[in-house]
Amino acid sequence: DGGITQSPKYLFRKEGQNVTLSCEQNLNHDAMYWYRQDPGQGLRLIYYSQIVNDFQKGDIAEGYSVSREKKESFPLTVTSAQKNPTAFYLCASNGATDTQYFGPGTRLTVL
Amino acid sequence: EDQVTQSPEALRLQEGESSSLNCSYTVSGLRGLFWYRQDPGKGPEFLFTLYSAGEEKEKERLKATLTKKESFLHITAPKPEDSATYLCAASSGGTSYGKLTFGQGTILTVHP
């Protein structure tokens, strides 16, 4: 089955700790995205990548970092500089059209 | 700056009671208007893409329409399983290819 997978489903972070969220797609899509979703708010763009080895900051990139070493993978690291990381994180991708397809999400909680 | 606004924030319907969700957009050169359904704790599920004013698309009890300023998601004779958050998003010629601007969503609850 083609699709987007995210892991883990739930993640807990201690103060001062960096954590990495995984996103993998087998849709052969060039572009991949990371969003953050907070209760009562729309999706906010963290980072996006339109091609391997290239990525751009979105609207709320501070405290986050990404890499794009392979077409199918776009991991997101939440660093200790992100002061309010508790949220639902969504990965998405798109191919030839603007229609984005989403993974199942990772819920990050800071302890 | 591109903006997408959805209304109402929440909508409660009785089973079989038809209604509409609104998505107003202000973007520089609309490339596409997207509707997604999101269940609690899950990723958004793609429903429709609309590209030009006057376009309509249907899927089961849902029909999406588009004008030059807004889009509507019409729900005909809803069932409890239609309960979810419905998200609207737009892509524009003023942003990088593929970037979407999302509304805050409408939480739909359908009571049996």
XYZ file of C-alpha atoms in Angstrom:
223
model
C 0.000 0.000 0.000
C 1.275 3.466 -0.891
C 1.176 6.047 1.834
C 2.883 8.054 4.538
C 3.982 6.594 7.836
C 4.941 8.477 10.978
C 6.568 7.132 14.099
C 6.226 6.986 16.942
C 2.509 7.573 17.466
C 3.146 8.975 20.955
C 6.359 10.613 22.186
C 7.323 12.081 25.520
C 10.091 14.616 25.938
C 11.881 15.704 29.076
C 13.100 19.241 29.619
C 16.310 19.972 27.689
C 16.003 16.903 25.481
C 16.037 16.753 21.691
C 13.632 14.300 20.059
C 13.262 13.183 16.440
C 9.994 12.379 14.692
C 10.101 10.060 11.712
C 8.223 10.517 8.425
C 8.491 8.091 5.499
C 6.563 8.016 2.224
C 6.461 5.511 -0.623
C 4.356 7.661 -2.954
C 7.410 8.830 -4.930
C 6.500 12.419 -4.057
C 9.144 15.119 -4.387
C 7.736 17.541 -1.799
C 7.315 16.867 1.919
C 6.017 19.036 4.761
C 5.867 19.189 8.552
C 2.930 20.830 10.324
C 2.088 21.468 13.935
C -1.526 21.320 15.135
C -2.690 22.775 18.450
C -6.240 22.498 19.816
C -8.614 24.951 18.148
C -6.005 26.069 15.634
C -5.374 25.267 12.024
C -2.257 23.525 10.773
C 0.879 25.654 10.944
C 3.814 24.939 8.627
C 7.146 24.195 10.306
C 9.433 23.164 7.426
C 9.050 21.948 3.877
C 11.251 20.346 1.267
C 10.643 20.337 -2.452
C 13.647 18.207 -3.384
C 16.296 16.020 -1.783
C 19.031 17.922 0.084
C 17.005 21.132 0.102
C 14.456 22.494 2.579
C 12.932 25.818 3.630
C 11.600 27.281 6.853
C 7.871 27.584 7.238
C 5.976 29.952 9.480
C 7.083 28.517 12.846
C 10.547 26.988 12.293
C 12.209 28.266 15.480
C 13.221 25.398 17.753
C 12.933 22.761 14.997
C 15.344 21.254 12.486
C 14.972 18.874 9.535
C 17.009 16.923 7.001
C 16.176 15.491 3.581
C 18.881 13.003 2.650
C 16.524 10.620 0.859
C 13.442 11.288 -1.250
C 11.247 9.081 0.913
C 12.325 10.389 4.330
C 11.923 13.767 6.063
C 12.673 13.539 9.821
C 11.868 16.421 12.171
C 13.931 17.155 15.283
C 12.312 19.103 18.086
C 15.175 20.757 19.914
C 15.423 22.003 23.497
C 15.088 25.533 22.082
C 11.407 24.856 21.356
C 9.821 26.045 24.591
C 6.299 24.783 24.000
C 6.606 21.567 21.994
C 3.486 19.783 23.227
C 1.336 19.384 20.089
C 0.178 17.026 17.368
C 2.716 16.826 14.519
C 1.680 15.970 10.990
C 3.808 15.060 7.990
C 2.492 15.453 4.441
C 3.675 15.055 0.875
C 2.575 15.971 -2.611
C 3.592 15.060 -6.132
C 2.696 16.726 -9.396
C -0.321 18.609 -7.982
C -0.714 20.769 -4.868
C -2.894 18.129 -3.189
C -1.123 17.074 -0.001
C -1.574 13.677 1.612
C -1.049 13.293 5.326
C 0.407 10.726 7.664
C -1.320 9.554 10.856
C 0.506 12.032 13.102
C 2.723 11.967 16.194
C 1.500 13.346 19.511
C 4.403 14.887 21.451
C 4.050 15.634 25.138
C 6.621 17.422 27.268
C 7.033 16.017 30.776
C -0.641 37.513 3.196
C -2.864 34.569 2.302
C -5.770 33.954 4.705
C -8.361 31.210 5.024
C -11.273 31.516 7.469
C -13.807 28.798 8.239
C -17.233 29.180 9.785
C -18.875 28.160 11.967
C -16.231 26.938 14.431
C -18.599 24.175 15.524
C -21.844 22.817 14.107
C -24.246 20.406 15.737
C -26.821 18.677 13.533
C -29.459 16.046 13.946
C -29.141 13.024 11.730
C -30.728 13.858 8.377
C -30.513 17.637 8.904
C -28.653 19.061 5.895
C -26.352 22.068 6.259
C -23.266 23.814 4.851
C -19.796 24.708 6.069
C -18.158 27.889 4.816
C -14.546 28.589 3.831
C -13.643 32.172 2.919
C -10.262 32.788 1.352
C -8.076 35.767 0.498
C -5.133 34.641 -1.597
C -3.136 36.101 -4.450
C -4.063 33.950 -7.435
C -5.853 30.822 -6.236
C -4.246 27.634 -7.536
C -6.445 25.202 -5.639
C -8.966 24.964 -2.772
C -8.801 21.802 -0.696
C -11.159 20.089 1.738
C -10.021 17.512 4.283
C -11.769 15.489 6.959
C -9.943 14.857 10.244
C -11.024 12.398 12.915
C -9.762 12.869 16.503
C -6.142 11.823 16.918
C -5.673 11.084 13.206
C -4.177 12.791 10.184
C -6.380 14.721 7.746
C -8.003 12.672 5.003
C -8.210 14.286 1.579
C -11.738 14.905 0.254
C -11.740 17.366 -2.664
C -9.676 19.785 -4.723
C -11.425 22.638 -6.555
C -9.543 24.739 -9.074
C -11.889 27.368 -10.514
C -15.046 29.287 -9.641
C -18.181 27.379 -10.491
C -16.566 23.983 -10.027
C -18.405 21.383 -7.941
C -17.381 17.947 -6.683
C -19.386 15.292 -4.876
C -18.637 12.278 -2.747
C -21.449 10.394 -1.057
C -23.285 12.930 1.153
C -20.721 15.692 0.591
C -20.615 18.303 -2.152
C -17.994 21.028 -2.415
C -18.522 24.221 -4.402
C -16.275 27.164 -5.190
C -16.811 30.869 -5.908
C -14.234 33.617 -6.349
C -14.271 34.387 -2.606
C -15.425 31.273 -0.792
C -16.076 27.574 -0.846
C -18.925 25.619 0.677
C -19.034 22.029 1.853
C -22.660 20.928 1.684
C -23.654 17.922 3.765
C -26.889 16.266 2.726
C -28.789 14.070 5.190
C -25.758 13.600 7.460
C -25.185 10.504 9.556
C -23.386 10.229 12.908
C -20.330 8.816 11.120
C -19.935 12.168 9.341
C -18.936 13.701 12.681
C -15.381 15.029 12.335
C -13.396 18.221 11.919
C -13.476 19.542 8.362
C -10.461 21.528 7.231
C -10.226 23.906 4.296
C -6.942 24.994 2.705
C -5.793 27.065 -0.258
C -2.701 27.194 -2.419
C -1.842 30.366 -4.282
C 0.398 31.671 -6.992
C 1.898 34.057 -4.440
C 3.611 31.296 -2.455
C 6.054 28.535 -3.157
C 4.725 25.642 -5.150
C 2.561 23.325 -3.078
C 2.376 25.431 0.093
C -1.093 25.390 1.667
C -2.718 27.915 3.989
C -5.211 26.222 6.327
C -8.316 27.474 8.061
C -8.875 26.608 11.714
C -11.489 23.957 10.907
C -15.176 23.337 11.615
C -16.043 20.679 14.182
C -19.154 18.852 12.979
C -21.193 16.729 15.361
C -24.148 14.731 14.039
C -26.513 13.359 16.669
C -28.593 10.232 16.005
